[in-house]
C-alpha cells in the first residue's frame, strides 16, 4: 500500500531520472562506438551536416541579427546613452553576444529546427519498424544513425556559433549606427574586452550544446511509441528536454569558466 | 461464466483450455521458448510461454489478434528481451548473447515485419539489395540478378525504382518478403505475409513459400490469421492465446484436435471459448 502510493507519487520523477540515465548511457555508447572501428558513418555524417546547414542558416541569420540589434543592441544603447557612454556597447557585446546570446540563439535554433527534424525522422522510422529491421540486418543503429548525427550536430553548432557571433555583433553595429554614433569606439572597447578565452569558451560551449541536442533528439526519436501521435509527443518532449539540458549545462559551464579564468570577469 | 469467482477461480478459468500439449514432431527444435514472461508496464503479454519450433519445417503460429505473436518473433531475434525465462535458438540463449554474437546470429535470420518495414529513404531495388550489400561481397551484377529474380517472384518486377511510400500495403508486404529471403537464411520469420493481399495473391504467396522452402530448406515461422493459408502450407502449428500455448503439434493433428478452443479457432467459428472480450 505504502509502496503503491509512493510509486504513484514518485513515478513521474523516477521516469525522468530513468530517461536521463538512459541518455547518459546512450552518450557513452555513442562515443565508444564513434571511436571503435569500423567507421561506416562518413556518408551519413556529411549528409546530416549539410542537412542541418541547409535547414538552419536562414532562421539563424534572422534570429541573430534581430536579437543582437533588438535586445542587447538598442536596449543597452538606450541605457548607455544616458551616461554618455555609448562606446561601451562594444565591450558589452563581448559579454552579451559572445558569452551568452550567440550560443543560446544557436542552440535554440538548432534544437528547434534540426533537432526536431532528427526526432521526427528517427521516430517515424521507429514506428515503421525500420529501426528493428536495420538491427536484424546487422546494422547497429547507434553506430550508423546516432554517431553521425551526434558528430554532425556538434560540428554544425560549433561553426554556427561563430556565424551567430558575427551576425549578432552586426546587430550591435546596427544599433550603434541607429544612435548616430561612430563605430571606432565600439570596436575599441570590443577588442579591449574580448579575449581568446571568450572565443574558445563560446565555441566549446556550443559544441557541447550540439552534443546535448543530438543525444536528446536521437534518444526521443528512437524510443518513440504509439503511432503517429507518439512521434508528435516525442518531438515535443525532445525540444523541452533539450532546452532544459542546455540551460542547466550553460549554468555549470559558465560558472566553471569564470572560476577557472577569473581574468575575463574584469571589465576593461 | 459464473458471476461469483475469486481470483483463483478466474486464473483457472483463464487457462482452462491450455493443455499445453506439444505433440512430438520427430525433429529437434530450432527455436525454443522456455517459460517466457514478458510485460509492457502492467500489460502482461507472454505469461509462461513454452513453445518449440521444429528444425527445417514450415511452422505456423496462430492466435487471436493482440495475443503477442509479433512480440514472440521479436524475442527470437533479440529485439525484445524476456522479463523471465529463456529463448534458445540453435542451442544458444538469445537474451544472454553479447552484441557481437547477436549480430552474427541475426545474419542467419530473414525477417518480414508485420508492416513490411521497408527503408523509406531507399527505392524497392535498394531495399531488397540492402542485405546483400551489407553481408556479402557480391558484385553489383550478381546482386542485380538475385534482386530481380526475387522481385519477379513476388510480382514486383516493374516497381524497381518506386519508393515505399508510393506502394500499396500489399506491395510493401511483398517487397518485405523478397528482402527477407535474399540471403537464403536458415531461419525465416514471416509476420502475416498474407494480410492485406487479395485471395489469389495469398494463394500464390503460399505456393511461393512452399517452393522456396523446398528449394532452400530451412526453418520457417509464419504468423497468419488466414486458416486457408494454414491448411495449405503449415507442417507444424502452435496455437497461442493469453500468452501461452494452447496446443501445438504437426498440422494434421491440430486440425483433428478435440480441444474446443483449437477447434473454434481453426474453423473460424463464432461460437466457442473465444469471444470479443
Ligand atoms: N513495444 C511495445 N510496447 C508496449 N506494448 C507493446 C509493445 N509491443 C507490443 N505491445 C502490446 O503487446 C500486445 C501484443 O502485441 P502483438 O503485436 O504481439 O500482437 P499480435 O499477436 O501480433 O496481434 P496481431 O495479430 O493483431 O498482429 C498488444 O496489446 C500491444 O499493445
Ligand atoms: Mg502482429
Coordinates of C-alpha atoms and ligand atoms in Angstrom, one line a residue:
Chain A
X1 CA 0.0 0.0 0.0
X2 CA 2.7 2.5 1.1
X3 CA 4.7 1.3 -1.8
X4 CA 1.9 1.8 -4.4
X5 CA 1.3 5.3 -3.1
X6 CA 5.0 6.1 -3.2
X7 CA 5.1 4.6 -6.7
X8 CA 2.3 6.8 -7.9
X9 CA 3.7 9.9 -6.3
X10 CA 7.3 9.4 -7.4
X11 CA 6.9 7.6 -10.6
X12 CA 7.0 10.7 -12.8
X13 CA 10.2 11.8 -11.1
X14 CA 11.6 8.3 -11.4
X15 CA 10.7 8.1 -15.1
X16 CA 12.5 11.4 -15.7
X17 CA 15.6 10.2 -13.8
X18 CA 15.4 6.9 -15.7
X19 CA 15.3 8.7 -19.0
X20 CA 18.2 10.9 -18.1
X21 CA 20.2 7.8 -17.1
X22 CA 19.3 6.2 -20.4
X23 CA 20.5 9.3 -22.2
X24 CA 23.8 9.2 -20.3
X25 CA 24.2 5.6 -21.3
X26 CA 23.4 6.4 -24.9
X27 CA 26.1 9.2 -24.8
X28 CA 28.6 6.7 -23.6
X29 CA 27.7 4.1 -26.2
X30 CA 27.8 6.8 -28.9
X31 CA 31.3 8.0 -28.0
X32 CA 32.6 4.4 -27.7
X33 CA 31.0 3.4 -31.0
X34 CA 32.3 6.5 -32.7
X35 CA 35.9 5.7 -31.7
X36 CA 35.9 1.9 -32.3
X37 CA 36.4 0.8 -35.9
X38 CA 34.9 0.3 -38.4
X39 CA 33.8 3.8 -39.4
X40 CA 30.8 3.4 -41.8
X41 CA 29.2 6.7 -40.9
X42 CA 31.1 9.1 -43.1
X43 CA 28.4 9.5 -45.8
X44 CA 25.6 9.9 -43.3
X45 CA 27.7 12.4 -41.4
X46 CA 28.2 14.6 -44.4
X47 CA 24.5 14.4 -45.4
X48 CA 23.4 15.2 -41.9
X49 CA 25.8 18.1 -41.7
X50 CA 24.6 19.6 -45.0
X51 CA 21.0 18.9 -44.0
X52 CA 21.4 20.9 -40.7
X53 CA 23.3 23.7 -42.5
X54 CA 20.6 24.0 -45.2
X55 CA 17.8 24.0 -42.7
X56 CA 19.3 26.4 -40.2
X57 CA 21.4 29.1 -41.9
X58 CA 18.5 31.4 -42.7
X59 CA 16.5 31.2 -39.5
X60 CA 19.7 31.6 -37.6
X61 CA 20.7 34.7 -39.6
X62 CA 17.4 36.4 -39.0
X63 CA 17.3 35.5 -35.3
X64 CA 20.8 36.6 -34.5
X65 CA 20.7 40.0 -36.3
X66 CA 17.2 40.8 -35.0
X67 CA 18.2 39.6 -31.5
X68 CA 21.5 41.3 -31.4
X69 CA 20.0 44.5 -32.7
X70 CA 16.9 44.5 -30.5
X71 CA 17.9 43.2 -27.1
X72 CA 21.5 44.0 -26.3
X73 CA 21.8 46.5 -29.1
X74 CA 19.0 49.0 -28.8
X75 CA 18.2 48.5 -25.2
X76 CA 21.7 48.6 -23.8
X77 CA 22.4 51.5 -26.1
X78 CA 19.4 53.4 -24.7
X79 CA 20.8 52.8 -21.2
X80 CA 24.4 53.7 -22.1
X81 CA 23.3 56.9 -23.9
X82 CA 22.1 58.2 -20.5
X83 CA 25.6 58.0 -19.2
X84 CA 27.1 59.3 -22.5
X85 CA 29.0 56.0 -22.7
X86 CA 27.7 54.5 -26.0
X87 CA 31.3 53.5 -26.8
X88 CA 30.9 50.9 -24.1
X89 CA 28.4 49.0 -26.2
X90 CA 31.3 47.2 -27.9
X91 CA 32.6 45.9 -24.6
X92 CA 29.1 44.9 -23.6
X93 CA 28.8 42.8 -26.7
X94 CA 31.7 40.6 -25.7
X95 CA 29.9 39.8 -22.6
X96 CA 26.4 39.6 -24.1
X97 CA 26.9 38.2 -27.5
X98 CA 30.0 36.0 -27.3
X99 CA 29.4 34.6 -23.9
X100 CA 25.7 34.1 -23.8
X101 CA 23.4 35.3 -26.6
X102 CA 25.1 33.8 -29.6
X103 CA 25.5 30.3 -28.0
X104 CA 21.9 30.5 -26.8
X105 CA 20.3 31.6 -30.1
X106 CA 22.4 29.0 -31.9
X107 CA 21.3 26.2 -29.6
X108 CA 17.7 27.2 -29.7
X109 CA 17.6 27.4 -33.4
X110 CA 19.5 24.2 -33.9
X111 CA 17.3 22.3 -31.4
X112 CA 14.1 23.8 -32.8
X113 CA 15.0 23.3 -36.5
X114 CA 17.5 20.4 -36.8
X115 CA 16.8 18.6 -33.6
X116 CA 13.1 18.3 -34.2
X117 CA 13.8 17.1 -37.7
X118 CA 16.0 14.4 -36.3
X119 CA 13.5 13.3 -33.7
X120 CA 10.7 13.2 -36.3
X121 CA 12.8 11.3 -38.8
X122 CA 14.0 8.7 -36.3
X123 CA 10.6 8.5 -34.6
X124 CA 8.9 7.7 -37.9
X125 CA 11.5 5.1 -38.7
X126 CA 11.0 3.5 -35.3
X127 CA 7.2 3.4 -35.7
X128 CA 7.5 1.9 -39.2
X129 CA 9.8 -0.8 -37.6
X130 CA 12.6 0.3 -39.8
X131 CA 15.0 0.5 -36.9
X132 CA 14.1 -3.1 -35.9
X133 CA 14.6 -4.2 -39.5
X134 CA 18.0 -2.5 -39.6
X135 CA 19.1 -4.2 -36.4
X136 CA 18.0 -7.6 -37.7
X137 CA 20.0 -6.9 -40.9
X138 CA 23.1 -6.5 -38.7
X139 CA 23.2 -2.7 -38.8
X140 CA 23.9 -1.1 -35.4
X141 CA 21.6 2.0 -35.2
X142 CA 23.9 3.7 -32.7
X143 CA 26.9 3.5 -35.0
X144 CA 25.1 4.2 -38.2
X145 CA 22.4 6.7 -37.1
X146 CA 23.3 8.2 -33.8
X147 CA 27.0 8.7 -34.2
X148 CA 26.8 10.7 -37.5
X149 CA 24.1 12.9 -36.1
X150 CA 26.0 13.4 -32.9
X151 CA 29.2 14.4 -34.7
X152 CA 27.4 16.5 -37.3
X153 CA 25.3 18.4 -34.8
X154 CA 28.4 19.2 -32.6
X155 CA 30.3 20.5 -35.6
X156 CA 27.4 22.4 -37.0
X157 CA 26.5 24.0 -33.7
X158 CA 30.2 25.0 -33.1
X159 CA 30.5 26.5 -36.5
X160 CA 27.2 28.2 -36.4
X161 CA 28.1 29.8 -33.2
X162 CA 30.8 31.8 -34.9
X163 CA 28.3 32.7 -37.6
X164 CA 25.9 33.8 -34.9
X165 CA 28.6 35.8 -33.2
X166 CA 29.4 37.7 -36.4
X167 CA 25.7 38.5 -37.2
X168 CA 25.0 39.2 -33.5
X169 CA 27.8 41.8 -33.4
X170 CA 26.5 43.1 -36.7
X171 CA 23.2 43.7 -34.8
X172 CA 25.3 45.7 -32.3
X173 CA 26.9 47.7 -35.1
X174 CA 23.4 48.5 -36.5
X175 CA 22.3 49.7 -33.0
X176 CA 25.4 52.0 -32.8
X177 CA 24.6 53.4 -36.2
X178 CA 20.9 53.8 -35.3
X179 CA 22.1 56.0 -32.4
X180 CA 24.2 58.1 -34.9
X181 CA 27.5 57.2 -33.1
X182 CA 30.7 56.4 -34.9
X183 CA 31.9 52.7 -35.0
X184 CA 35.5 53.3 -33.9
X185 CA 34.9 53.4 -30.1
X186 CA 32.6 50.4 -30.4
X187 CA 35.4 48.3 -31.9
X188 CA 37.9 49.8 -29.5
X189 CA 36.0 48.7 -26.4
X190 CA 35.0 45.4 -28.1
X191 CA 38.6 44.4 -28.7
X192 CA 40.0 45.5 -25.3
X193 CA 37.4 43.3 -23.6
X194 CA 37.5 40.4 -26.0
X195 CA 39.9 37.6 -25.1
X196 CA 40.7 34.3 -26.8
X197 CA 39.3 32.6 -23.7
X198 CA 35.9 34.1 -24.5
X199 CA 36.1 32.8 -28.0
X200 CA 37.1 29.2 -27.4
X201 CA 34.8 29.1 -24.3
X202 CA 31.9 30.1 -26.5
X203 CA 32.8 27.6 -29.3
X204 CA 33.4 24.8 -26.8
X205 CA 30.1 25.5 -25.1
X206 CA 28.0 25.5 -28.2
X207 CA 29.8 22.3 -29.4
X208 CA 28.7 20.6 -26.2
X209 CA 25.2 22.1 -26.7
X210 CA 25.2 20.4 -30.0
X211 CA 26.0 17.1 -28.3
X212 CA 23.2 17.5 -25.8
X213 CA 20.7 18.3 -28.6
X214 CA 21.8 15.3 -30.7
X215 CA 21.6 12.8 -27.8
X216 CA 18.2 14.1 -26.5
X217 CA 16.7 14.2 -30.0
X218 CA 18.1 10.8 -31.1
X219 CA 17.0 9.2 -27.9
X220 CA 13.5 10.6 -28.1
X221 CA 13.2 9.6 -31.7
X222 CA 14.5 6.0 -31.2
X223 CA 12.2 5.4 -28.2
X224 CA 9.0 6.9 -29.8
X225 CA 6.0 4.6 -29.4
X226 CA 2.3 4.8 -30.1
X227 CA 1.9 5.6 -33.7
X228 CA 2.0 9.0 -35.4
X229 CA 0.7 10.7 -32.3
X230 CA 3.7 9.2 -30.4
X231 CA 6.1 10.8 -32.9
X232 CA 4.5 14.2 -32.2
X233 CA 4.8 13.6 -28.5
X234 CA 8.4 12.6 -28.9
X235 CA 9.3 15.8 -30.8
X236 CA 7.6 17.9 -28.3
X237 CA 9.4 16.3 -25.4
X238 CA 12.7 16.3 -27.2
X239 CA 12.6 20.1 -27.5
X240 CA 11.6 20.7 -23.9
X241 CA 14.3 18.3 -22.6
X242 CA 16.9 19.7 -24.9
X243 CA 16.2 23.3 -23.7
X244 CA 16.3 22.3 -20.1
X245 CA 19.5 20.4 -20.6
X246 CA 21.1 23.4 -22.4
X247 CA 20.1 25.8 -19.7
X248 CA 21.3 23.6 -16.9
X249 CA 24.6 22.9 -18.7
X250 CA 25.1 26.5 -19.5
X251 CA 25.0 27.4 -15.8
X252 CA 27.6 24.8 -14.9
X253 CA 29.8 25.7 -17.9
X254 CA 29.8 29.5 -17.3
X255 CA 30.4 29.1 -13.6
X256 CA 33.3 26.8 -14.3
X257 CA 34.8 29.0 -17.0
X258 CA 34.6 32.1 -14.8
X259 CA 36.0 30.3 -11.8
X260 CA 39.0 28.9 -13.8
X261 CA 39.6 32.1 -15.8
X262 CA 38.9 35.0 -13.3
X263 CA 40.7 37.5 -15.6
X264 CA 37.7 37.5 -18.0
X265 CA 35.4 38.9 -15.2
X266 CA 37.3 42.2 -15.3
X267 CA 35.6 44.8 -17.4
X268 CA 38.2 47.0 -19.1
Chain B
X1 CA -19.5 -17.8 -16.9
X2 CA -20.0 -17.8 -13.2
X3 CA -20.6 -14.4 -11.7
X4 CA -19.0 -15.1 -8.3
X5 CA -15.4 -16.1 -8.9
X6 CA -12.4 -15.4 -6.8
X7 CA -9.1 -14.6 -8.3
X8 CA -8.0 -18.2 -8.2
X9 CA -11.1 -19.5 -9.9
X10 CA -10.5 -16.9 -12.6
X11 CA -6.9 -17.9 -13.0
X12 CA -8.1 -21.5 -13.5
X13 CA -10.8 -20.4 -15.9
X14 CA -8.4 -18.4 -18.0
X15 CA -6.1 -21.3 -18.8
X16 CA -8.9 -23.9 -18.9
X17 CA -8.2 -24.8 -22.5
X18 CA -4.5 -24.5 -22.3
X19 CA -3.4 -28.2 -22.3
X20 CA 0.0 -27.0 -23.5
X21 CA 0.2 -30.4 -25.3
X22 CA 3.2 -30.4 -27.6
X23 CA 2.7 -33.3 -29.9
X24 CA 6.1 -34.8 -30.8
X25 CA 7.4 -33.8 -34.2
X26 CA 10.3 -36.2 -34.6
X27 CA 12.9 -33.5 -35.2
X28 CA 14.9 -31.2 -33.0
X29 CA 13.7 -27.7 -32.1
X30 CA 15.4 -24.9 -33.9
X31 CA 13.9 -22.3 -31.6
X32 CA 12.7 -22.9 -28.1
X33 CA 10.8 -20.7 -25.7
X34 CA 11.3 -21.8 -22.1
X35 CA 8.8 -20.3 -19.6
X36 CA 9.0 -16.9 -21.1
X37 CA 7.3 -14.0 -19.3
X38 CA 7.0 -10.5 -20.9
X39 CA 5.1 -7.5 -19.8
X40 CA 4.9 -3.9 -21.0
X41 CA 4.2 -1.9 -17.9
X42 CA 1.2 -3.6 -16.4
X43 CA 0.2 -5.2 -19.6
X44 CA 1.2 -8.8 -19.3
X45 CA 1.7 -10.3 -22.8
X46 CA 3.6 -13.5 -22.5
X47 CA 2.8 -15.5 -19.4
X48 CA 4.9 -18.5 -19.2
X49 CA 5.2 -19.4 -22.8
X50 CA 6.7 -22.8 -23.7
X51 CA 7.0 -23.3 -27.4
X52 CA 9.2 -25.3 -29.7
X53 CA 9.7 -24.5 -33.4
X54 CA 10.9 -27.7 -35.2
X55 CA 14.0 -27.5 -37.4
X56 CA 13.5 -27.5 -41.1
X57 CA 9.7 -27.3 -41.2
X58 CA 7.2 -24.6 -42.0
X59 CA 5.7 -23.8 -38.7
X60 CA 2.7 -21.5 -38.2
X61 CA 1.8 -19.6 -35.1
X62 CA -1.9 -18.9 -34.9
X63 CA -3.8 -17.0 -32.3
X64 CA -6.2 -14.2 -31.8
X65 CA -5.2 -10.6 -32.6
X66 CA -3.2 -9.0 -29.8
X67 CA -2.0 -12.1 -28.0
X68 CA 1.6 -11.4 -28.6
X69 CA 2.6 -13.2 -31.8
X70 CA 4.6 -10.3 -33.1
X71 CA 6.2 -9.9 -29.7
X72 CA 7.2 -13.6 -29.9
X73 CA 9.0 -13.0 -33.2
X74 CA 10.9 -10.1 -31.8
X75 CA 12.1 -12.3 -28.9
X76 CA 13.6 -14.7 -31.4
X77 CA 15.9 -12.1 -33.0
X78 CA 16.8 -10.3 -29.7
X79 CA 14.8 -7.2 -30.4
X80 CA 12.9 -7.7 -27.1
X81 CA 14.2 -9.5 -24.0
X82 CA 12.1 -11.7 -21.8
X83 CA 11.4 -10.5 -18.3
X84 CA 11.8 -14.1 -17.2
X85 CA 12.6 -17.3 -18.9
X86 CA 14.8 -18.0 -21.9
X87 CA 14.7 -18.1 -25.7
X88 CA 17.0 -20.6 -27.3
X89 CA 18.0 -20.5 -31.0
X90 CA 20.1 -23.5 -32.2
X91 CA 21.1 -24.2 -28.6
X92 CA 22.2 -20.7 -27.8
X93 CA 20.4 -18.5 -25.4
X94 CA 19.5 -15.2 -27.2
X95 CA 19.0 -13.0 -24.1
X96 CA 22.5 -13.9 -22.9
X97 CA 24.3 -13.1 -26.1
X98 CA 26.8 -10.4 -26.4
X99 CA 26.2 -7.8 -29.1
X100 CA 28.7 -9.3 -31.4
X101 CA 27.2 -12.8 -31.1
X102 CA 23.8 -11.3 -31.6
X103 CA 24.8 -9.7 -34.9
X104 CA 26.4 -12.9 -36.0
X105 CA 23.2 -14.8 -35.2
X106 CA 21.0 -12.3 -36.9
X107 CA 22.8 -12.9 -40.2
X108 CA 21.2 -16.3 -40.3
X109 CA 17.7 -14.8 -40.0
X110 CA 15.4 -13.4 -42.5
X111 CA 12.5 -11.4 -41.1
X112 CA 9.4 -10.0 -42.6
X113 CA 7.9 -7.5 -40.2
X114 CA 4.1 -7.0 -40.0
X115 CA 4.1 -3.8 -41.9
X116 CA 7.0 -4.6 -44.3
X117 CA 9.4 -2.2 -42.5
X118 CA 11.0 -1.1 -45.8
X119 CA 13.5 1.7 -45.6
X120 CA 11.7 4.8 -46.5
X121 CA 14.7 6.5 -47.9
X122 CA 15.5 3.8 -50.5
X123 CA 13.7 2.6 -53.5
X124 CA 12.4 -1.0 -53.8
X125 CA 15.5 -2.3 -55.5
X126 CA 17.9 -0.9 -53.0
X127 CA 15.7 -2.2 -50.2
X128 CA 15.9 -5.7 -51.4
X129 CA 19.6 -5.4 -52.3
X130 CA 20.4 -4.0 -48.8
X131 CA 21.1 -7.3 -47.0
X132 CA 23.3 -8.5 -49.9
X133 CA 25.4 -5.3 -49.9
X134 CA 25.6 -5.5 -46.1
X135 CA 26.6 -9.1 -45.6
X136 CA 28.2 -10.3 -48.9
X137 CA 31.0 -9.3 -51.2
X138 CA 28.9 -10.0 -54.3
X139 CA 29.4 -7.6 -57.2
X140 CA 26.6 -5.4 -58.4
X141 CA 25.8 -7.7 -61.4
X142 CA 25.3 -10.7 -59.2
X143 CA 23.2 -8.6 -56.8
X144 CA 21.1 -7.3 -59.6
X145 CA 20.4 -10.8 -60.8
X146 CA 19.3 -12.1 -57.4
X147 CA 17.3 -9.0 -56.6
X148 CA 15.5 -9.0 -59.9
X149 CA 14.7 -12.7 -59.6
X150 CA 13.2 -12.2 -56.1
X151 CA 11.2 -9.2 -57.1
X152 CA 9.9 -11.1 -60.1
X153 CA 8.8 -13.9 -57.9
X154 CA 6.7 -11.6 -55.8
X155 CA 5.3 -9.8 -58.9
X156 CA 7.1 -6.5 -58.4
X157 CA 9.4 -6.7 -61.4
X158 CA 8.1 -3.4 -62.7
X159 CA 8.3 -1.5 -59.5
X160 CA 12.0 -1.5 -59.1
X161 CA 12.5 2.2 -58.7
X162 CA 9.4 3.0 -56.7
X163 CA 9.8 4.4 -53.2
X164 CA 8.0 2.6 -50.4
X165 CA 5.5 5.4 -49.8
X166 CA 4.3 5.1 -53.4
X167 CA 3.3 1.5 -52.9
X168 CA 0.1 -0.2 -51.5
X169 CA 0.2 -2.1 -48.3
X170 CA 0.2 -5.4 -50.0
X171 CA 3.0 -4.4 -52.3
X172 CA 5.1 -3.3 -49.4
X173 CA 4.4 -6.7 -47.8
X174 CA 5.6 -8.5 -50.9
X175 CA 8.8 -6.4 -51.1
X176 CA 9.5 -7.1 -47.5
X177 CA 9.0 -10.8 -48.3
X178 CA 11.6 -10.5 -51.1
X179 CA 14.0 -8.7 -48.8
X180 CA 13.6 -11.4 -46.1
X181 CA 14.7 -14.1 -48.5
X182 CA 17.6 -12.6 -50.5
X183 CA 20.2 -14.1 -48.2
X184 CA 18.7 -17.6 -48.3
X185 CA 18.6 -17.6 -44.5
X186 CA 18.5 -20.6 -42.2
X187 CA 15.5 -19.3 -40.2
X188 CA 12.8 -17.2 -41.8
X189 CA 10.2 -15.3 -39.8
X190 CA 7.2 -14.0 -41.6
X191 CA 4.8 -11.8 -39.6
X192 CA 1.5 -12.1 -41.5
X193 CA 2.8 -12.3 -45.0
X194 CA -0.7 -12.8 -46.4
X195 CA -2.6 -10.0 -44.6
X196 CA -3.6 -7.2 -46.9
X197 CA -3.3 -9.4 -50.1
X198 CA -6.2 -10.4 -52.3
X199 CA -7.2 -14.1 -52.2
X200 CA -5.4 -15.0 -55.4
X201 CA -2.2 -13.4 -54.4
X202 CA -2.5 -15.0 -51.0
X203 CA -2.7 -18.4 -52.6
X204 CA 0.2 -17.6 -54.9
X205 CA 2.3 -16.4 -52.0
X206 CA 1.6 -19.6 -50.1
X207 CA 2.8 -21.6 -53.1
X208 CA 5.8 -19.4 -53.3
X209 CA 6.6 -20.0 -49.6
X210 CA 6.4 -23.8 -50.2
X211 CA 8.5 -23.6 -53.4
X212 CA 11.3 -21.6 -51.8
X213 CA 11.2 -23.8 -48.7
X214 CA 11.6 -26.9 -50.9
X215 CA 14.4 -25.3 -52.8
X216 CA 16.4 -23.9 -49.9
X217 CA 15.2 -25.8 -46.9
X218 CA 15.5 -24.0 -43.5
X219 CA 13.1 -23.3 -40.6
X220 CA 10.2 -21.1 -41.5
X221 CA 8.0 -19.5 -38.9
X222 CA 4.8 -18.0 -40.3
X223 CA 2.3 -15.9 -38.4
X224 CA -1.1 -15.8 -40.0
X225 CA -4.8 -15.2 -39.4
X226 CA -5.8 -17.0 -42.6
X227 CA -6.9 -20.5 -41.9
X228 CA -6.8 -21.4 -45.6
X229 CA -3.1 -20.5 -45.7
X230 CA -2.6 -22.6 -42.6
X231 CA -4.2 -25.5 -44.3
X232 CA -2.2 -25.1 -47.4
X233 CA 1.3 -24.7 -46.1
X234 CA 1.6 -25.4 -42.4
X235 CA 3.6 -28.5 -41.4
X236 CA 3.5 -27.6 -37.7
X237 CA 1.1 -25.4 -35.9
X238 CA 1.2 -23.7 -32.5
X239 CA -1.9 -22.0 -31.2
X240 CA -1.2 -19.1 -28.9
X241 CA -3.7 -17.5 -26.6
X242 CA -3.3 -15.3 -23.5
X243 CA 0.4 -15.6 -23.5
X244 CA 0.6 -19.3 -23.6
X245 CA 0.4 -22.2 -26.0
X246 CA -3.0 -23.8 -26.1
X247 CA -1.8 -26.7 -28.2
X248 CA 0.9 -27.4 -30.7
X249 CA 2.0 -30.2 -33.0
X250 CA 2.0 -31.4 -36.6
X251 CA -0.7 -29.7 -38.6
X252 CA -2.8 -32.8 -39.4
X253 CA -3.1 -33.5 -35.7
X254 CA -4.1 -30.0 -34.8
X255 CA -6.8 -29.9 -37.4
X256 CA -8.2 -33.1 -35.8
X257 CA -7.8 -31.7 -32.3
X258 CA -10.7 -32.1 -29.9
X259 CA -9.7 -29.0 -27.8
X260 CA -12.7 -26.7 -28.0
X261 CA -10.6 -23.5 -28.4
X262 CA -8.4 -25.0 -31.1
X263 CA -11.4 -26.3 -32.9
X264 CA -13.2 -23.0 -32.8
X265 CA -10.1 -21.1 -33.9
X266 CA -9.2 -23.4 -36.7
X267 CA -12.7 -23.4 -38.1
X268 CA -13.2 -19.7 -37.6
X269 CA -16.4 -20.3 -35.7
X270 CA -18.1 -17.5 -33.7
X271 CA -19.4 -20.0 -31.1
X272 CA -16.9 -21.2 -28.6
X273 CA -14.5 -20.2 -25.8
X274 CA -13.2 -17.1 -27.7
X275 CA -15.4 -14.1 -27.7
X276 CA -14.8 -10.4 -28.4
X277 CA -13.8 -9.7 -24.8
Ligands
LIG1 N1 6.9 -2.1 -27.7 C1 5.7 -2.3 -27.1 N2 5.4 -1.5 -26.0 C2 4.2 -1.7 -25.4 N3 3.3 -2.6 -25.7 C3 3.5 -3.4 -26.7 C4 4.7 -3.3 -27.5 N4 4.7 -4.2 -28.5 C5 3.5 -4.9 -28.3 N5 2.8 -4.4 -27.3 C6 1.5 -4.9 -26.8 O1 1.6 -6.3 -26.8 C7 0.3 -6.8 -27.3 C8 0.6 -7.9 -28.3 O2 1.1 -7.3 -29.5 P1 1.4 -8.1 -30.8 O3 1.8 -7.1 -31.8 O4 2.4 -9.1 -30.5 O5 0.1 -8.8 -31.1 P2 -0.2 -9.8 -32.3 O6 -0.5 -11.1 -31.7 O7 0.9 -9.7 -33.3 O8 -1.5 -9.2 -32.9 P3 -1.9 -9.1 -34.5 O9 -2.4 -10.4 -34.9 O10 -3.1 -8.1 -34.4 O11 -0.7 -8.6 -35.2 C9 -0.5 -5.7 -27.7 O12 -1.5 -5.5 -26.7 C10 0.4 -4.5 -27.8 O13 -0.3 -3.4 -27.3
LIG2 MG1 1.3 -8.9 -35.0

